[in-house]
Amino acid sequence: MLDTAKHAVRPEHAPSDHPAIPAAKVGVLLANLGTPDATDYWSMRRYLNEFLSDKRVIDYPAWKWQPLLQLIILTKRPFTSGAAYRSIWNTEKDESPLMTITKDQTAAMTAAMAERYGDQVMVDFCMRYGNPSTKSVVRKMVEAGCQKILFVPLYPQQAGATSATANDQFFRALMEEKWQPAARTIPAYFDHPLYIDALAQSVERAYAAMDSQPDILVCSYHGMPKRYLLEGDPYHCQCQKNTRLLKERLGWADDKIVTTFQSVFGTEEWLRPYTVEHVAELAKQGKKKIAVIAPAFSADCIETLEEINEEIKESFEHAGGEEFTYIPCLNDDAAHIKALMAVVEDNLKGWLD
């Protein structure tokens, strides 16, 4: 952690009683979805309430959605979600894997930025839902002297329910600052050559460790209502392009890779094909050995460690599938950090020498 008192100085020509001010620096704020603080009922309820009350996530009118959420969903779902989180919880550190991995990513980015820029840059992370909150980390960065902040949602593809809501929260935090820093946000980076290369390397490593090759690679992206696509959200198109770029980088034929969508919620139609159904169909078609990767997630979390590696795997095996391999997210892999550094440096141009 940065010692702001150590770096604070009295401005030149200021009177002797003028308070010390931290040296100006640039902040790089990484942001991820979020995590409950614990797996008990009330911790899960607080987290789910914040998440499912976000209009970017569930855009139904409040009069219609909130009674259903508060009286029915939040009465039952904290128990099932808590059990799911307990199955993957990092008991050694008493935190979710997403928290552990995001801390590791932040440490790697801090080291890389320090090597490149010395003490000109402060790197930290926040969560859209839960802790550390976006507001608290923006406040910390401002207090540390960050007069410019680059906000980096860790979502390769742009979507209203991910990067857009993270940006919303960042700007809300800025609204409360009297000395407001200059601010930038990054665009989607799903097509950045270094990101595609990092994904491809992870697939190549996984395949090289197998005795025989999978029949197909399933690229499973987080789903969203189909209606969002029709309303102009670019996420679906960017997911499709992400898969195509990965296929081209690997040099594969079209029938060796497929795009699917997971985590369906509610009754309306979501983006198809649904991963949990499609893997079962693949097994019935005779594709008995598959691998699954999740390019929409920068860090392993409940949707990958529990949903993919348990629920989706079970669907495949019950339909006659024989070998299921989950390829982990890029997490703090060196190639991933290199890609994120390239994205960050592209967006810091003009702010740092």
mmCIF file of N, CA, C and O in Angstrom, residues 4-67:
data_model
loop_
_atom_site.group_PDB
_atom_site.id
_atom_site.type_symbol
_atom_site.label_atom_id
_atom_site.label_comp_id
_atom_site.label_asym_id
_atom_site.label_seq_id
_atom_site.Cartn_x
_atom_site.Cartn_y
_atom_site.Cartn_z
ATOM 1 N N THR A 4 0.937 7.558 1.769
ATOM 2 C CA THR A 4 0.684 8.900 1.262
ATOM 3 C C THR A 4 1.361 9.971 2.117
ATOM 4 O O THR A 4 1.775 11.006 1.598
ATOM 5 N N ALA A 5 1.474 9.744 3.411
ATOM 6 C CA ALA A 5 2.116 10.731 4.278
ATOM 7 C C ALA A 5 3.584 10.912 3.904
ATOM 8 O O ALA A 5 4.121 12.020 3.898
ATOM 9 N N LYS A 6 4.244 9.826 3.539
ATOM 10 C CA LYS A 6 5.655 9.863 3.172
ATOM 11 C C LYS A 6 5.879 10.704 1.924
ATOM 12 O O LYS A 6 6.907 11.364 1.772
ATOM 13 N N HIS A 7 4.913 10.697 0.986
ATOM 14 C CA HIS A 7 5.068 11.378 -0.281
ATOM 15 C C HIS A 7 4.421 12.761 -0.295
ATOM 16 O O HIS A 7 4.441 13.441 -1.307
ATOM 17 N N ALA A 8 3.831 13.192 0.830
ATOM 18 C CA ALA A 8 3.173 14.491 0.883
ATOM 19 C C ALA A 8 4.187 15.596 1.164
ATOM 20 O O ALA A 8 5.084 15.442 1.988
ATOM 21 N N VAL A 9 4.069 16.709 0.470
ATOM 22 C CA VAL A 9 4.963 17.856 0.658
ATOM 23 C C VAL A 9 4.144 19.141 0.635
ATOM 24 O O VAL A 9 3.064 19.202 0.049
ATOM 25 N N ARG A 10 4.685 20.202 1.260
ATOM 26 C CA ARG A 10 4.029 21.506 1.223
ATOM 27 C C ARG A 10 4.324 22.164 -0.112
ATOM 28 O O ARG A 10 5.476 22.188 -0.563
ATOM 29 N N PRO A 11 3.316 22.691 -0.796
ATOM 30 C CA PRO A 11 3.547 23.308 -2.097
ATOM 31 C C PRO A 11 4.553 24.452 -2.021
ATOM 32 O O PRO A 11 4.627 25.166 -1.012
ATOM 33 N N GLU A 12 5.353 24.594 -3.066
ATOM 34 C CA GLU A 12 6.337 25.664 -3.125
ATOM 35 C C GLU A 12 5.641 27.024 -3.030
ATOM 36 O O GLU A 12 4.586 27.230 -3.625
ATOM 37 N N HIS A 13 6.234 27.936 -2.279
ATOM 38 C CA HIS A 13 5.729 29.300 -2.070
ATOM 39 C C HIS A 13 4.465 29.343 -1.214
ATOM 40 O O HIS A 13 3.884 30.420 -1.040
ATOM 41 N N ALA A 14 4.027 28.204 -0.681
ATOM 42 C CA ALA A 14 2.844 28.206 0.181
ATOM 43 C C ALA A 14 3.233 28.671 1.574
ATOM 44 O O ALA A 14 4.397 28.541 1.995
ATOM 45 N N PRO A 15 2.319 29.241 2.338
ATOM 46 C CA PRO A 15 2.631 29.654 3.722
ATOM 47 C C PRO A 15 2.993 28.450 4.577
ATOM 48 O O PRO A 15 2.641 27.307 4.258
ATOM 49 N N SER A 16 3.668 28.702 5.659
ATOM 50 C CA SER A 16 4.196 27.621 6.494
ATOM 51 C C SER A 16 3.103 26.752 7.096
ATOM 52 O O SER A 16 3.357 25.594 7.446
ATOM 53 N N ASP A 17 1.916 27.315 7.253
ATOM 54 C CA ASP A 17 0.835 26.523 7.846
ATOM 55 C C ASP A 17 -0.006 25.792 6.806
ATOM 56 O O ASP A 17 -1.021 25.176 7.132
ATOM 57 N N HIS A 18 0.423 25.841 5.531
ATOM 58 C CA HIS A 18 -0.326 25.144 4.477
ATOM 59 C C HIS A 18 -0.136 23.633 4.641
ATOM 60 O O HIS A 18 0.987 23.156 4.828
ATOM 61 N N PRO A 19 -1.203 22.872 4.589
ATOM 62 C CA PRO A 19 -1.054 21.414 4.767
ATOM 63 C C PRO A 19 -0.261 20.790 3.616
ATOM 64 O O PRO A 19 -0.279 21.298 2.491
ATOM 65 N N ALA A 20 0.427 19.705 3.931
ATOM 66 C CA ALA A 20 1.173 18.980 2.905
ATOM 67 C C ALA A 20 0.198 18.329 1.935
ATOM 68 O O ALA A 20 -0.899 17.918 2.318
ATOM 69 N N ILE A 21 0.599 18.253 0.676
ATOM 70 C CA ILE A 21 -0.226 17.672 -0.374
ATOM 71 C C ILE A 21 0.539 16.523 -1.020
ATOM 72 O O ILE A 21 1.722 16.666 -1.341
ATOM 73 N N PRO A 22 -0.109 15.383 -1.220
ATOM 74 C CA PRO A 22 0.580 14.261 -1.861
ATOM 75 C C PRO A 22 1.074 14.639 -3.252
ATOM 76 O O PRO A 22 0.437 15.418 -3.962
ATOM 77 N N ALA A 23 2.214 14.095 -3.646
ATOM 78 C CA ALA A 23 2.747 14.329 -4.988
ATOM 79 C C ALA A 23 1.755 13.808 -6.022
ATOM 80 O O ALA A 23 1.144 12.756 -5.832
ATOM 81 N N ALA A 24 1.593 14.553 -7.099
ATOM 82 C CA ALA A 24 0.633 14.162 -8.134
ATOM 83 C C ALA A 24 1.066 12.860 -8.795
ATOM 84 O O ALA A 24 2.249 12.648 -9.084
ATOM 85 N N LYS A 25 0.121 12.008 -9.030
ATOM 86 C CA LYS A 25 0.393 10.739 -9.693
ATOM 87 C C LYS A 25 -0.826 10.315 -10.492
ATOM 88 O O LYS A 25 -1.906 10.904 -10.395
ATOM 89 N N VAL A 26 -0.662 9.263 -11.274
ATOM 90 C CA VAL A 26 -1.735 8.698 -12.082
ATOM 91 C C VAL A 26 -2.223 7.413 -11.420
ATOM 92 O O VAL A 26 -1.413 6.583 -10.999
ATOM 93 N N GLY A 27 -3.527 7.250 -11.351
ATOM 94 C CA GLY A 27 -4.095 6.032 -10.794
ATOM 95 C C GLY A 27 -4.572 5.100 -11.898
ATOM 96 O O GLY A 27 -5.120 5.552 -12.906
ATOM 97 N N VAL A 28 -4.336 3.817 -11.718
ATOM 98 C CA VAL A 28 -4.888 2.787 -12.595
ATOM 99 C C VAL A 28 -5.773 1.924 -11.708
ATOM 100 O O VAL A 28 -5.283 1.225 -10.815
ATOM 101 N N LEU A 29 -7.080 2.012 -11.932
ATOM 102 C CA LEU A 29 -8.038 1.328 -11.071
ATOM 103 C C LEU A 29 -8.676 0.161 -11.814
ATOM 104 O O LEU A 29 -9.481 0.339 -12.732
ATOM 105 N N LEU A 30 -8.299 -1.058 -11.439
ATOM 106 C CA LEU A 30 -8.874 -2.281 -12.009
ATOM 107 C C LEU A 30 -10.214 -2.546 -11.339
ATOM 108 O O LEU A 30 -10.355 -2.352 -10.125
ATOM 109 N N ALA A 31 -11.188 -2.996 -12.113
ATOM 110 C CA ALA A 31 -12.512 -3.246 -11.547
ATOM 111 C C ALA A 31 -13.039 -4.598 -12.007
ATOM 112 O O ALA A 31 -12.971 -4.932 -13.187
ATOM 113 N N ASN A 32 -13.576 -5.348 -11.064
ATOM 114 C CA ASN A 32 -14.226 -6.617 -11.409
ATOM 115 C C ASN A 32 -15.650 -6.622 -10.880
ATOM 116 O O ASN A 32 -16.091 -5.654 -10.247
ATOM 117 N N LEU A 33 -16.373 -7.701 -11.155
ATOM 118 C CA LEU A 33 -17.797 -7.755 -10.833
ATOM 119 C C LEU A 33 -18.068 -7.619 -9.345
ATOM 120 O O LEU A 33 -18.838 -6.770 -8.915
ATOM 121 N N GLY A 34 -17.454 -8.468 -8.547
ATOM 122 C CA GLY A 34 -17.691 -8.404 -7.110
ATOM 123 C C GLY A 34 -17.825 -9.774 -6.489
ATOM 124 O O GLY A 34 -17.843 -10.800 -7.175
ATOM 125 N N THR A 35 -17.940 -9.769 -5.186
ATOM 126 C CA THR A 35 -17.962 -11.020 -4.427
ATOM 127 C C THR A 35 -18.596 -10.762 -3.071
ATOM 128 O O THR A 35 -18.443 -9.676 -2.502
ATOM 129 N N PRO A 36 -19.323 -11.733 -2.534
ATOM 130 C CA PRO A 36 -19.803 -11.584 -1.158
ATOM 131 C C PRO A 36 -18.631 -11.623 -0.185
ATOM 132 O O PRO A 36 -17.580 -12.189 -0.485
ATOM 133 N N ASP A 37 -18.832 -11.003 0.973
ATOM 134 C CA ASP A 37 -17.777 -11.005 1.993
ATOM 135 C C ASP A 37 -17.648 -12.364 2.661
ATOM 136 O O ASP A 37 -16.585 -12.714 3.180
ATOM 137 N N ALA A 38 -18.732 -13.118 2.675
ATOM 138 C CA ALA A 38 -18.746 -14.447 3.291
ATOM 139 C C ALA A 38 -19.878 -15.237 2.646
ATOM 140 O O ALA A 38 -20.598 -14.726 1.781
ATOM 141 N N THR A 39 -20.057 -16.485 3.081
ATOM 142 C CA THR A 39 -21.065 -17.351 2.447
ATOM 143 C C THR A 39 -22.313 -17.538 3.297
ATOM 144 O O THR A 39 -23.203 -18.298 2.919
ATOM 145 N N ASP A 40 -22.415 -16.852 4.440
ATOM 146 C CA ASP A 40 -23.602 -16.970 5.276
ATOM 147 C C ASP A 40 -24.789 -16.262 4.627
ATOM 148 O O ASP A 40 -24.643 -15.496 3.666
ATOM 149 N N TYR A 41 -25.972 -16.490 5.156
ATOM 150 C CA TYR A 41 -27.208 -15.983 4.550
ATOM 151 C C TYR A 41 -27.186 -14.470 4.369
ATOM 152 O O TYR A 41 -27.486 -13.965 3.276
ATOM 153 N N TRP A 42 -26.842 -13.725 5.415
ATOM 154 C CA TRP A 42 -26.957 -12.267 5.344
ATOM 155 C C TRP A 42 -25.884 -11.657 4.459
ATOM 156 O O TRP A 42 -26.140 -10.669 3.749
ATOM 157 N N SER A 43 -24.690 -12.231 4.456
ATOM 158 C CA SER A 43 -23.652 -11.742 3.537
ATOM 159 C C SER A 43 -24.077 -11.964 2.099
ATOM 160 O O SER A 43 -23.919 -11.087 1.235
ATOM 161 N N MET A 44 -24.639 -13.143 1.823
ATOM 162 C CA MET A 44 -25.099 -13.439 0.477
ATOM 163 C C MET A 44 -26.284 -12.549 0.093
ATOM 164 O O MET A 44 -26.375 -12.065 -1.042
ATOM 165 N N ARG A 45 -27.160 -12.322 1.036
ATOM 166 C CA ARG A 45 -28.339 -11.488 0.736
ATOM 167 C C ARG A 45 -27.920 -10.063 0.395
ATOM 168 O O ARG A 45 -28.441 -9.463 -0.556
ATOM 169 N N ARG A 46 -26.982 -9.482 1.173
ATOM 170 C CA ARG A 46 -26.515 -8.117 0.886
ATOM 171 C C ARG A 46 -25.904 -8.042 -0.510
ATOM 172 O O ARG A 46 -26.185 -7.109 -1.275
ATOM 173 N N TYR A 47 -25.083 -9.019 -0.825
ATOM 174 C CA TYR A 47 -24.414 -9.013 -2.129
ATOM 175 C C TYR A 47 -25.422 -9.186 -3.272
ATOM 176 O O TYR A 47 -25.411 -8.427 -4.255
ATOM 177 N N LEU A 48 -26.305 -10.162 -3.154
ATOM 178 C CA LEU A 48 -27.286 -10.419 -4.208
ATOM 179 C C LEU A 48 -28.263 -9.253 -4.363
ATOM 180 O O LEU A 48 -28.696 -8.935 -5.480
ATOM 181 N N ASN A 49 -28.604 -8.609 -3.254
ATOM 182 C CA ASN A 49 -29.509 -7.467 -3.328
ATOM 183 C C ASN A 49 -28.890 -6.327 -4.125
ATOM 184 O O ASN A 49 -29.546 -5.722 -4.990
ATOM 185 N N GLU A 50 -27.614 -6.055 -3.868
ATOM 186 C CA GLU A 50 -26.931 -4.992 -4.615
ATOM 187 C C GLU A 50 -26.825 -5.356 -6.094
ATOM 188 O O GLU A 50 -27.091 -4.534 -6.975
ATOM 189 N N PHE A 51 -26.445 -6.590 -6.367
ATOM 190 C CA PHE A 51 -26.266 -7.050 -7.735
ATOM 191 C C PHE A 51 -27.586 -7.050 -8.512
ATOM 192 O O PHE A 51 -27.700 -6.470 -9.599
ATOM 193 N N LEU A 52 -28.600 -7.669 -7.930
ATOM 194 C CA LEU A 52 -29.862 -7.841 -8.652
ATOM 195 C C LEU A 52 -30.752 -6.602 -8.622
ATOM 196 O O LEU A 52 -31.788 -6.559 -9.298
ATOM 197 N N SER A 53 -30.355 -5.576 -7.863
ATOM 198 C CA SER A 53 -31.076 -4.297 -7.879
ATOM 199 C C SER A 53 -30.498 -3.336 -8.914
ATOM 200 O O SER A 53 -31.054 -2.251 -9.115
ATOM 201 N N ASP A 54 -29.402 -3.718 -9.541
ATOM 202 C CA ASP A 54 -28.770 -2.870 -10.549
ATOM 203 C C ASP A 54 -29.634 -2.865 -11.811
ATOM 204 O O ASP A 54 -29.885 -3.912 -12.414
ATOM 205 N N LYS A 55 -30.070 -1.689 -12.231
ATOM 206 C CA LYS A 55 -30.929 -1.582 -13.415
ATOM 207 C C LYS A 55 -30.214 -1.993 -14.688
ATOM 208 O O LYS A 55 -30.846 -2.299 -15.701
ATOM 209 N N ARG A 56 -28.892 -1.977 -14.684
ATOM 210 C CA ARG A 56 -28.145 -2.463 -15.841
ATOM 211 C C ARG A 56 -28.230 -3.982 -15.959
ATOM 212 O O ARG A 56 -28.063 -4.535 -17.041
ATOM 213 N N VAL A 57 -28.436 -4.646 -14.839
ATOM 214 C CA VAL A 57 -28.500 -6.115 -14.817
ATOM 215 C C VAL A 57 -29.926 -6.593 -15.042
ATOM 216 O O VAL A 57 -30.198 -7.423 -15.915
ATOM 217 N N ILE A 58 -30.849 -6.078 -14.247
ATOM 218 C CA ILE A 58 -32.272 -6.396 -14.381
ATOM 219 C C ILE A 58 -32.993 -5.078 -14.616
ATOM 220 O O ILE A 58 -33.096 -4.252 -13.698
ATOM 221 N N ASP A 59 -33.496 -4.882 -15.819
ATOM 222 C CA ASP A 59 -34.054 -3.564 -16.160
ATOM 223 C C ASP A 59 -35.578 -3.503 -16.076
ATOM 224 O O ASP A 59 -36.189 -2.592 -16.624
ATOM 225 N N TYR A 60 -36.196 -4.449 -15.375
ATOM 226 C CA TYR A 60 -37.637 -4.384 -15.188
ATOM 227 C C TYR A 60 -37.998 -3.186 -14.302
ATOM 228 O O TYR A 60 -37.186 -2.755 -13.469
ATOM 229 N N PRO A 61 -39.193 -2.634 -14.426
ATOM 230 C CA PRO A 61 -39.621 -1.532 -13.558
ATOM 231 C C PRO A 61 -39.527 -1.938 -12.085
ATOM 232 O O PRO A 61 -39.847 -3.077 -11.719
ATOM 233 N N ALA A 62 -39.086 -1.005 -11.243
ATOM 234 C CA ALA A 62 -38.886 -1.319 -9.827
ATOM 235 C C ALA A 62 -40.164 -1.811 -9.161
ATOM 236 O O ALA A 62 -40.118 -2.726 -8.313
ATOM 237 N N TRP A 63 -41.311 -1.228 -9.516
ATOM 238 C CA TRP A 63 -42.571 -1.644 -8.890
ATOM 239 C C TRP A 63 -42.885 -3.108 -9.169
ATOM 240 O O TRP A 63 -43.544 -3.781 -8.375
ATOM 241 N N LYS A 64 -42.382 -3.586 -10.290
ATOM 242 C CA LYS A 64 -42.627 -4.968 -10.673
ATOM 243 C C LYS A 64 -41.551 -5.908 -10.139
ATOM 244 O O LYS A 64 -41.851 -7.028 -9.686
ATOM 245 N N TRP A 65 -40.297 -5.460 -10.174
ATOM 246 C CA TRP A 65 -39.168 -6.327 -9.844
ATOM 247 C C TRP A 65 -38.870 -6.383 -8.349
ATOM 248 O O TRP A 65 -38.613 -7.465 -7.801
ATOM 249 N N GLN A 66 -38.880 -5.254 -7.662
ATOM 250 C CA GLN A 66 -38.422 -5.232 -6.268
ATOM 251 C C GLN A 66 -39.273 -6.088 -5.323
ATOM 252 O O GLN A 66 -38.707 -6.785 -4.467
ATOM 253 N N PRO A 67 -40.606 -6.101 -5.416
ATOM 254 C CA PRO A 67 -41.355 -7.020 -4.538
ATOM 255 C C PRO A 67 -40.975 -8.484 -4.766
ATOM 256 O O PRO A 67 -40.829 -9.253 -3.807
#
